[in-house]
Structures are given as structure tokens and as C-alpha cells.
XYZ file of C-alpha atoms in Angstrom:
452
model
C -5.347 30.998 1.228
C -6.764 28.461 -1.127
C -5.472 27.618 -4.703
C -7.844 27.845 -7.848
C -8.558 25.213 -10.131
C -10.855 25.478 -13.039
C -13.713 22.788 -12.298
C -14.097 19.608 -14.014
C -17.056 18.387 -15.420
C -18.621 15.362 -13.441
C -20.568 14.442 -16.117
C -17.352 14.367 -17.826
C -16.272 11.301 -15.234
C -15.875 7.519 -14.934
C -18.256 6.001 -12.426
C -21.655 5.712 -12.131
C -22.181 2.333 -13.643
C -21.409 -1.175 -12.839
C -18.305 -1.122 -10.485
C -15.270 -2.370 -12.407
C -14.743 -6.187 -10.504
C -11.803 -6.107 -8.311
C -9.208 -8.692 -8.849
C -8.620 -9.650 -5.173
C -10.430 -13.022 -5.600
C -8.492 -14.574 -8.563
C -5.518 -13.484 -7.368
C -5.902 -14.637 -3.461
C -6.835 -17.734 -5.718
C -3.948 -18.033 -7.570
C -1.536 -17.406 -4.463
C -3.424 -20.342 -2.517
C -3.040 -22.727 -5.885
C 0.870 -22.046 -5.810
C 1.017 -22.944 -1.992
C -1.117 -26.193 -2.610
C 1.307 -26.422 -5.936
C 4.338 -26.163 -3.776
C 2.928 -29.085 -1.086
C 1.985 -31.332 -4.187
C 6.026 -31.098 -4.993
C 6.751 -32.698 -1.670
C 4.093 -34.919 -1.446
C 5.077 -36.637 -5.431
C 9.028 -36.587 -4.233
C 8.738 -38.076 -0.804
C 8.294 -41.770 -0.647
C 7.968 -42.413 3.045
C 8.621 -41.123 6.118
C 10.120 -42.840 9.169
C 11.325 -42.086 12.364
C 11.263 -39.462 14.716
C 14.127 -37.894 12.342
C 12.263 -38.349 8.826
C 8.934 -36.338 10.492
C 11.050 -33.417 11.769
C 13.034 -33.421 9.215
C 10.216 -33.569 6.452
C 8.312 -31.209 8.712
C 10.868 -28.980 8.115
C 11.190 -29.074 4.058
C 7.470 -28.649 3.920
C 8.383 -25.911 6.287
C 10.560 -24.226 4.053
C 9.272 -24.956 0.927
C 6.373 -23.147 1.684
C 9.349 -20.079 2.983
C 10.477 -20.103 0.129
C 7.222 -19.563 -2.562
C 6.187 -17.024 0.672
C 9.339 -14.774 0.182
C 8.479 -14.996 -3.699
C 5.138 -13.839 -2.791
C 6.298 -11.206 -0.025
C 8.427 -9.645 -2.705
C 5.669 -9.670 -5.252
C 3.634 -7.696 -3.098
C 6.162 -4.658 -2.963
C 6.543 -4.634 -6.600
C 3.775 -1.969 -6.585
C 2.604 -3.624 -9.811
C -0.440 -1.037 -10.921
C -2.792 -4.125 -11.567
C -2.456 -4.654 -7.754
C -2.033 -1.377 -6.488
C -4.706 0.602 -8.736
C -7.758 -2.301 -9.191
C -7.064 -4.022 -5.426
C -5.890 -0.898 -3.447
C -2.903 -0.304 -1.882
C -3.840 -0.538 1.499
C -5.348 -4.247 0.853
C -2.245 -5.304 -0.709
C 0.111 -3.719 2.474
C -2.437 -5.587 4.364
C -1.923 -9.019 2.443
C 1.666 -8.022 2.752
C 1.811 -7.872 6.108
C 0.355 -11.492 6.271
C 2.360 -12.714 3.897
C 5.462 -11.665 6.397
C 4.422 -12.699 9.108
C 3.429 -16.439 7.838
C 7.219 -16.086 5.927
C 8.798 -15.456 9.534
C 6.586 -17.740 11.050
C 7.697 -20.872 8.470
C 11.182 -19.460 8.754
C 11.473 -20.334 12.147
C 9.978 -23.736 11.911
C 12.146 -24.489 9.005
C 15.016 -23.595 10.743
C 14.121 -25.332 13.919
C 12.491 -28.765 12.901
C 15.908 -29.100 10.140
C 18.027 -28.587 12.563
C 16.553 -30.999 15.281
C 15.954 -33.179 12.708
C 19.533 -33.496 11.094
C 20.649 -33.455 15.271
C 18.179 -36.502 15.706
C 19.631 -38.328 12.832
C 23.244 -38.069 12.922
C 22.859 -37.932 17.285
C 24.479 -35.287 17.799
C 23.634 -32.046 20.057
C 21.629 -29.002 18.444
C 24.302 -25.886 18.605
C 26.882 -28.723 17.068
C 24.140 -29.811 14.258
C 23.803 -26.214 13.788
C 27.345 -25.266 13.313
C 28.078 -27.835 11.109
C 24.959 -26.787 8.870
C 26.443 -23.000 8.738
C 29.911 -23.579 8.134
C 29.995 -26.794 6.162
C 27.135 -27.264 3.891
C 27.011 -25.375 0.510
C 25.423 -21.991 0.264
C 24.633 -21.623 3.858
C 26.290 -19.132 4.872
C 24.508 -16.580 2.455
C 21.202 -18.450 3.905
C 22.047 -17.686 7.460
C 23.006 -14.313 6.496
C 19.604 -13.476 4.657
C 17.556 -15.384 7.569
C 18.776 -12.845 10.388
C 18.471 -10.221 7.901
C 14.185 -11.406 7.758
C 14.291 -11.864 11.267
C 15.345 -8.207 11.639
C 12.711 -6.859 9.261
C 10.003 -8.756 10.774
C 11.344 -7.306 14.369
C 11.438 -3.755 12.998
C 7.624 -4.729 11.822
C 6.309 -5.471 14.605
C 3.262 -2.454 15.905
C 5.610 -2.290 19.325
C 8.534 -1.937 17.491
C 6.972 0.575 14.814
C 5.915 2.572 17.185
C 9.393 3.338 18.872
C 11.172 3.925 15.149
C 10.975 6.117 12.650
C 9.584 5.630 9.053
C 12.783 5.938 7.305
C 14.930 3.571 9.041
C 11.695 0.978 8.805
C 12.023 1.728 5.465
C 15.359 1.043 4.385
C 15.035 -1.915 6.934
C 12.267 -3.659 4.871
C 14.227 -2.817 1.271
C 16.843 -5.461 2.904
C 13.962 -8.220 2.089
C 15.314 -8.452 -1.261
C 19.071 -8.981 -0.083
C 17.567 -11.525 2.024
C 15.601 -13.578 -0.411
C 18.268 -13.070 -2.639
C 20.925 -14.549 0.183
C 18.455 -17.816 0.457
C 17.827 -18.326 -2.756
C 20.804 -20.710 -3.443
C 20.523 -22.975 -0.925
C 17.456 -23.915 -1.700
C 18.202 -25.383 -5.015
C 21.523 -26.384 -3.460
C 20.549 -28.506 -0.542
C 16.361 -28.801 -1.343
C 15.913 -33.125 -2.057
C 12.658 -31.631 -4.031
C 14.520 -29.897 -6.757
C 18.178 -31.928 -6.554
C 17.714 -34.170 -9.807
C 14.120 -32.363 -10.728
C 15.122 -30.377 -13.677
C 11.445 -29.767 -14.137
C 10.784 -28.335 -10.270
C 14.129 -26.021 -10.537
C 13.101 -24.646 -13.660
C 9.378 -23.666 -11.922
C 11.780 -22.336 -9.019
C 13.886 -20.433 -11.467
C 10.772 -18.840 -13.037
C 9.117 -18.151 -10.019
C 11.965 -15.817 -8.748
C 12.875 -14.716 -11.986
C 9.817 -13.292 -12.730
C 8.811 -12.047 -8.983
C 12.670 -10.151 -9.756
C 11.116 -8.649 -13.358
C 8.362 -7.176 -11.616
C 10.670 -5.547 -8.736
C 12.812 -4.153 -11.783
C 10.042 -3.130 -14.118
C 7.657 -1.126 -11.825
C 9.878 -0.372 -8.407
C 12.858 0.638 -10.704
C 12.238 1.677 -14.603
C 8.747 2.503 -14.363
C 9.843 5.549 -12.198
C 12.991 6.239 -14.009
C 10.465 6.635 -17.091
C 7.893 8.507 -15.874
C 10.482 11.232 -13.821
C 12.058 11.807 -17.178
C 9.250 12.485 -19.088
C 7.321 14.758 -16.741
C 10.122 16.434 -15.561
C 8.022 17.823 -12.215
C 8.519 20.763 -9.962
C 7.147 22.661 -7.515
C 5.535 25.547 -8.964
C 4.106 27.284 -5.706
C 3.052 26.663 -1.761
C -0.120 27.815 -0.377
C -0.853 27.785 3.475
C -4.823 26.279 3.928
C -5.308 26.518 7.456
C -2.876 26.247 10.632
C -0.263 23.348 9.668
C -1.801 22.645 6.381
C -0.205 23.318 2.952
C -1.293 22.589 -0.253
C 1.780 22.363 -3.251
C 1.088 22.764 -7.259
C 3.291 20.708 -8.551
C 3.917 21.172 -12.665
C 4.975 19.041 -15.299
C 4.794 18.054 -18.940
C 2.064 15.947 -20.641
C 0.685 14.899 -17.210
C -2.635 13.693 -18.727
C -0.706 10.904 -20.410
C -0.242 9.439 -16.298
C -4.059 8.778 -16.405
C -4.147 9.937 -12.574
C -7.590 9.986 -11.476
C -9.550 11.898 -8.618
C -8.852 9.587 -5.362
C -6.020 8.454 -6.095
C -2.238 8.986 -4.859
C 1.250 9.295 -5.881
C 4.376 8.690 -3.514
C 6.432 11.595 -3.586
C 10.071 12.510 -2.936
C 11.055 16.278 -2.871
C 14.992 16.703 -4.039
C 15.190 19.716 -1.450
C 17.487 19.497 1.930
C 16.811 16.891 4.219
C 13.643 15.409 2.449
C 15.510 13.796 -0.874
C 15.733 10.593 0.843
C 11.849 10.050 2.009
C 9.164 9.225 -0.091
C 5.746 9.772 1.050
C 2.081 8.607 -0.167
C 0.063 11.996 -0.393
C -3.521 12.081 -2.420
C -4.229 14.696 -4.932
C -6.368 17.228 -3.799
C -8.093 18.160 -6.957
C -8.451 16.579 -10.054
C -5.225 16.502 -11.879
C -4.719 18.543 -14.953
C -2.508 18.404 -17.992
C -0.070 20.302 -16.582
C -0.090 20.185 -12.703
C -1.302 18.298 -9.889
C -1.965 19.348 -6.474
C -1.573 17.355 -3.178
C -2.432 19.168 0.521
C -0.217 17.898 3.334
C -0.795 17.912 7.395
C 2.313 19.344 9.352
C 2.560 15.924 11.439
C 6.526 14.893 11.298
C 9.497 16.507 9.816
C 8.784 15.656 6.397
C 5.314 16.696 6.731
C 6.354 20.287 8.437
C 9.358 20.882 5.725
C 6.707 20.404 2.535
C 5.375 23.786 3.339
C 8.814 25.202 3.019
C 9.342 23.934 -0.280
C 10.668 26.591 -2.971
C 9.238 26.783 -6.556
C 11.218 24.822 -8.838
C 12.468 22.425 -6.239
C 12.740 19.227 -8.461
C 10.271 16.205 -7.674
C 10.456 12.617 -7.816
C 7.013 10.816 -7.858
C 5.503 7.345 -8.750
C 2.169 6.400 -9.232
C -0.390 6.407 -9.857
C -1.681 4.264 -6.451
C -4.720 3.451 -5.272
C -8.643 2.585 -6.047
C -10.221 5.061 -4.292
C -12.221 6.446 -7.164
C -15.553 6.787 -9.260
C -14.685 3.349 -10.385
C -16.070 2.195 -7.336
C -19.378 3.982 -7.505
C -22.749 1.674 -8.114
C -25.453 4.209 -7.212
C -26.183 7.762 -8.411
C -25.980 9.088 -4.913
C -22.644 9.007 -3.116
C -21.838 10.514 0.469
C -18.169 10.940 1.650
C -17.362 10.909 5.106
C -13.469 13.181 6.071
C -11.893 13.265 8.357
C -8.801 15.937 9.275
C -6.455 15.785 6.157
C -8.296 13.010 5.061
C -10.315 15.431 3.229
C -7.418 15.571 0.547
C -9.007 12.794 -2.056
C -12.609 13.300 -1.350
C -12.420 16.878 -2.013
C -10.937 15.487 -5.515
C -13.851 12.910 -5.538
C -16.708 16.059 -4.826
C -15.785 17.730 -7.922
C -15.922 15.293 -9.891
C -17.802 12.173 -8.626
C -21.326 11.855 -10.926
C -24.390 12.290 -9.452
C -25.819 12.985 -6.150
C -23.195 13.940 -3.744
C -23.098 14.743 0.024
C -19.798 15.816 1.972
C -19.364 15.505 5.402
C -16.337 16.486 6.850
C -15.224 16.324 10.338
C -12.535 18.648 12.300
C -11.666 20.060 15.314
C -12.538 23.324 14.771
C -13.536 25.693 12.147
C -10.273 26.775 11.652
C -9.276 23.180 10.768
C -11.056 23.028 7.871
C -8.579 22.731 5.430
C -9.776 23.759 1.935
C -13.006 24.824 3.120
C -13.700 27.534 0.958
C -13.169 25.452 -2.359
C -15.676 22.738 -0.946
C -18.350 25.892 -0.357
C -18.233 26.747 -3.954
C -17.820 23.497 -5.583
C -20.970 22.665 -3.766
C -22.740 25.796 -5.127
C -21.525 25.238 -8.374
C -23.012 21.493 -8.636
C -25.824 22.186 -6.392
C -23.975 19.355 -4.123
C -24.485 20.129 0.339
C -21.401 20.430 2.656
C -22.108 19.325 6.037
C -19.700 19.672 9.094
C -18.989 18.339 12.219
C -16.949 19.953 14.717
C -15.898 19.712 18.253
C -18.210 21.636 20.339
C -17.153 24.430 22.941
C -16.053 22.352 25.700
C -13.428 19.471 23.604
C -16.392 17.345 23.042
C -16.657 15.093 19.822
C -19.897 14.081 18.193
C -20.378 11.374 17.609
C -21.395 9.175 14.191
C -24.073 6.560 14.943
C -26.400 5.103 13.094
C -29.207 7.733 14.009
C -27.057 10.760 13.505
C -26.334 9.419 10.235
C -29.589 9.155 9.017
C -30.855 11.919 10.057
C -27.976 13.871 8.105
C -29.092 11.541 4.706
C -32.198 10.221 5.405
C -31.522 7.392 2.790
C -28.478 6.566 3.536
C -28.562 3.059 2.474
C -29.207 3.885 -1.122
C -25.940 5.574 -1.026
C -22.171 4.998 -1.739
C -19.768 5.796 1.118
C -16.901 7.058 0.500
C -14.337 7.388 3.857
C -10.925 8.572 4.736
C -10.045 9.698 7.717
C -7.852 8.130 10.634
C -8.191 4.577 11.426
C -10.270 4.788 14.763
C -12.715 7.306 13.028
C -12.967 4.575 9.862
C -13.632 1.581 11.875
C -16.401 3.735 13.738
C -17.718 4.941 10.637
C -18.048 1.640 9.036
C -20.037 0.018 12.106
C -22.299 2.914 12.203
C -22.802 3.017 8.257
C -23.611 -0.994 8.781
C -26.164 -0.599 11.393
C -27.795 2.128 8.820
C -28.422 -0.208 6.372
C -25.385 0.636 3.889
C -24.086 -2.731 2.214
C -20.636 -3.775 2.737
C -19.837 -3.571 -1.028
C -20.499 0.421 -1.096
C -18.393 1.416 1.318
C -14.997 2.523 0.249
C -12.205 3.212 2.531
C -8.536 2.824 1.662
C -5.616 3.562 4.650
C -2.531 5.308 4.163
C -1.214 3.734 7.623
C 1.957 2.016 7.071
């Protein structure tokens, strides 16, 4: 059973022209200038260094200076600030995230190692005594040493391996200790740091540094959500089955335009039923979103997953967003094909009613039973004159295959087009070798991840 939507007008739609610029580049930018920023604070405060002592131990402030402005950063990057999450994408910012924690661990550890051989090397004394004396005597480290095995553990639990043997929700409320850690280290380092001890001027940088990285956190993790949950008041207004493990939910609200959610894009989304009130999960929309609902389509693939096609009308829901840039915005050419794969079909089918232009849809499934939403795609295509293709497993299990060739021959000129992906992570990565060796620029292919 599929749910009806009146159509929107593409012409109607955003897109088309110039591609908005993306913001990644000034801000990378910026984050590099801070790091040099941060170096040029050691370099103006330290005179000399001498000894085997003053390197390690001057190995190690650089080493945690740098920690330091890194957590700052790390925590930045979960603030799910809109300018970030809407005009870089979501999945490029969990991906500079990602670096940013592992280069935080990384300096962690050398701070914490070079200090401590470096304080041992100077007083000459052993390492576990140097160390003991560091927890248990100097000011503020105990919180420190508390909030550095708290990193350590959310950089353990972040590791693929580890990922892999966990589930979501306990990674989850694993990484929201990051901000009980950096707040844990924060101390010492104005407490014990040579480069802001007597530096009014460098502890007042510090100060505004975390200060404001905290005002984001608050702002758009905390009273951004509060806001929008109380003035759109959403609920589940019905649950329709789309094909064999796939569900799509209406959800309704009030003034819903007034979000500015656009075709592509995603909200995270926490249903206040029975055993799913404490896990929020990224799902697309599925079709434009209205003034008074929005639809998303979910895959039965965990608990969660299964349990959102048992939902109830009215169940109360929870949501923030909007997220992501996967939309018209991105669009240079007035010919666009988009590439699906299994429930990745859930924001392109969004993006074929409404994207201007020339559009192509080529969706790829198991079966033809697997084609979620399949009957909507039929007549939107009719409607706006737009072609479907398909490709599907053939009788014996085999997958075609997307080459360059195959490609090509499905839109002969490809390469004037804009390519629009989603699908899972081994199919992208394919996809965007094959669309290379066709001739499509990097610059009009569009792919954001939802793996976390």
C-alpha cells in the first residue's frame, strides 16, 4: 500500500542555478588557523628549551595544547549547528568528526606520555611514581585523569572493530560522555598550563573558546529542539506497509512549513512509544514535506527499525532537524540522474518530484517486490514526463553490475548530468568510480551517508 501526496510543482523548486558554495573550505580554514594560533602561543611563551627533560616535557605541552583546542573542536562538531549540518552535510562533518577524535586521542596519549616522562626525567624519579604524584598531588588532576579514561573509552567504543560488536545506543550514550570529559580537563589546563599561568590575555581566548563551543552545544543540541517539539507538537497520524519490511509513517504537526525542510533532507527522530523513547534515529523524508505532515519510509533492519511499523496514530514524536545537503541546492545542470539503492530510495524519491528539469531515476533492488514505493515513482514519472529505470537481481542471485558502459548506455550523456546517489556504502563507492570513468565531474556528484 502506498500513501498519497498531492504533487509539488518542480518548477515551483530551488535548484537549477549556480550551486549555493559550500562552506567546507573557510571553515577547514579557520580550524587549521586556530591550531597554528594555538602553536604560536607556545612558541611566544617558551624561551628555550634544554635538556632531555625541557624537549619531552615541551613536547608534551605542545602535545596537549593542541588536545585541548581539538576537544573544543570535537565538541563543536556535535553541536549539529545547521550552518554545518545543512550547507556542509552531515555525513562530511561525522567524517571530520571522526578525525578530529582520533587526532584528540592520538595527542592525548602523547601528552600524557611525554609529561609524564618528562616531569620523571627532571625530578629522577621512576614513571608509575611521577605519575602518582601528578594524580594525587597536583591541582585539578584528578578531574583530568577522570575525563582522560573517560576519552579513552569513547575512542575504544569508536573504533570500526569495536562498533561492530556494540550496539548503537550504548555507542551513543558512550560518545555523549565527551562532554563530561572535556568538561573534567578543562581545569587543569588553566591550572597547571605555563602558557596561560600569568597570560590573562591567552586564558581569556581559552575561556571564550570553550565558552562559546558550550553555547553552541546548548543552543542547537538542547533549546533548538525543546523549541521546535513545542511548537509542532508532532504525531503519528498513520502507518502504511510499502513492500516486505518496509513502512512508510505520516507524521502531523502544526505550521510545519515554518521548519523550511526541504526534499533530501533528514530529521533525527525519537518515537515516545515502548522501548523506542530512548533512540533517536536519522530517517529522510520520503516526499516533499507539507504544511502539515511529513513522511519518512523506514527498512525493518534492527529493533528500532522493525518496531516503527508498529507505531500507533497519535504516538507523540520528538524530532530535530532539519539535517543534511542533499538537495536541489546542489544542482548545476538542467538534467539530473539519481542513482538508489534499497531504502536509499527514501530522499531521491523526494528529490524526483520535485528536482527541476530533466530527471532520470534509477533504482536498484533485489527483487521486484523490493521496490519500495514503486508505484508513486511510476506516476510521478508520468505526471512530469520523467523515466524510471530498474535494476534487479536476475533469476539466479546475480547482481548487475554499474560500469561505466552500462551507465551510458542507460543516459547516453551522462556527463552533462547531475548525480544524485544514496544507497549503501559499497554500492556508493562503486557508483562513484563508474560515474568518474563516464565522464561525470567530481563536483556533480552528490552522495551523503547515513553510516554512523
Amino acid at each position: 500500500m502506498t500513501t498519497v501526496y498531492e504533487r509539488a510543482d518542480p518548477r515551483t523548486t530551488r535548484g537549477r542555478g549556480r550551486p549555493r558554495p559550500s562552506p567546507a573550505g573557510p571553515l577547514l580554514a579557520l580550524l587549521w588557523a586556530g591550531a597554528a594560533a594555538v602553536l604560536a602561543l607556545w612558541w611566544t611563551d617558551t624561551r628555550s628549551v634544554v635538556g632531555p627533560a625541557g624537549w619531552l616535557t615541551d613536547a608534551g605541552r605542545i602535545a596537549g595544547l593542541l588536545c585541548g583546542y581539538s576537544c573544543a573542536v570535537l565538541v563543536a562538531l556535535m553541536a549539529r549547528v545547521p550552518l554545518l549540518e545543512r550547507r556542509v552535510g552531515s555525513d562530511r562533518v561525522a567524517r571530520w568528526h571522526a578525525m578530529a577524535g582520533r587526532y584528540t586521542v592520538c595527542l592525548l596519549v602523547a601528552h600524557v606520555t611525554l609529561i609524564l616522562l618528562g616531569y620523571a626525567a627532571q625530578d629522577g624519579t621512576g614513571v608509575v611514581h611521577e605519575t602518582l604524584s601528578v594524580v594525587f598531588d597536583y591541582p585539578d588532576m584528578l578531574k583530568a585523569t577522570t575525563g582522560t579514561v573517560i576519552l579513552f573509552a569513547v575512542g575504544i567504543t569508536s573504533a570500526r572493530l569495536a562498533r561492530r560488536r556494540i550496539s548503537h545506543e550504548f555507542w551513543y550514550y558512550v560518545h555523549l560522555l565527551t562532554y563530561v570529559a572535556v568538561f573534567l580537563a578543562f581545569f587543569h589546563q588553566l591550572a597547571l598550563g605555563s602558557d596561560f599561568v600569568g597570560d590573562p590575555a591567552a586564558r581569556a581566548a581559552w575561556y571564550t573558546l570553550y565558552l562559546g563551543t558550550a553555547a553552541l552545544v546548548v543552543w542547537f543540541r538542547m533549546l533548538a529542539p525543546v523549541r521546535l517539539n513545542r511548537r509542532h507538537r508532532l504525531r503519528v497520524d498513520s502507518v502504511h506497509r510499502e513492500a516486505p519490511g518496509v513502512f512508510s509513517v505520516v507524521i502531523r504537526g502544526e505550521r510545519l512549513d515554518e521548519l523550511n525542510a526541504r526534499a533530501g533532507q533528514f530529521f533525527r527522530w525519537r518515537f515516545l512509544a515502548d522501548g523506542m523513547r530512548w533512540t533517536s534515529t536519522p530517517y529522510s523524508l520520503s516526499a516533499p514535506p507539507r504544511p502539515d505532515r511529513m513522511r519518512i519510509t523506514v527498512k525493518a533492519l534492527g529493533d528500532h527499525s522493525a518496531a516503527v511499523g508498529m507505531l500507533r496514530p497519535g504516538t507523540r514524536v520528538w524530532a530535530e532537524g532539519p539535517y543534511g545537503s542533499l538537495t536541489a541546492d546542489r544542482s548545476s545542470t538542467s538534467k539530473a540522474l539519481l542513482v538508489a539503492g534499497g531504502v536509499g530510495i527514501t530522499p531521491l524519491r523526494a528529490l524526483f518530484e520535485t528536482l527541476p528539469g530533466q530527471v532520470t531515476l534509477l533504482y536498484r533492488a533485489r527483487t521486484a517486490e523490493d521496490l519500495a514505493l514503486g508505484g508513486e515513482l511510476e506516476d510521478i514519472a508520468r505526471w512530469r514526463g520523467a523515466r524510471v529505470l530498474y535494476a534487479l537481481n536476475g533469476a539466479d542471485g546475480s547482481r548487475p553490475r554499474f560500469t561505466a558502459d552500462s551507465l551510458r548506455a542507460a543516459v547516453p550523456d551522462l556527463a552533462e548530468h547531475d548525480v544524485y546517489l544514496c544507497g549503501p556504502p559499497a554500492m556508493a563507492r562503486d557508483l562513484y568510480g563508474a560515474l568518474r570513468a563516464a565522464g561525470v565531474p567530481d563536483r556533480r556528484i552528490h552522495h551523503e551517508s547515513f553510516e554512523l
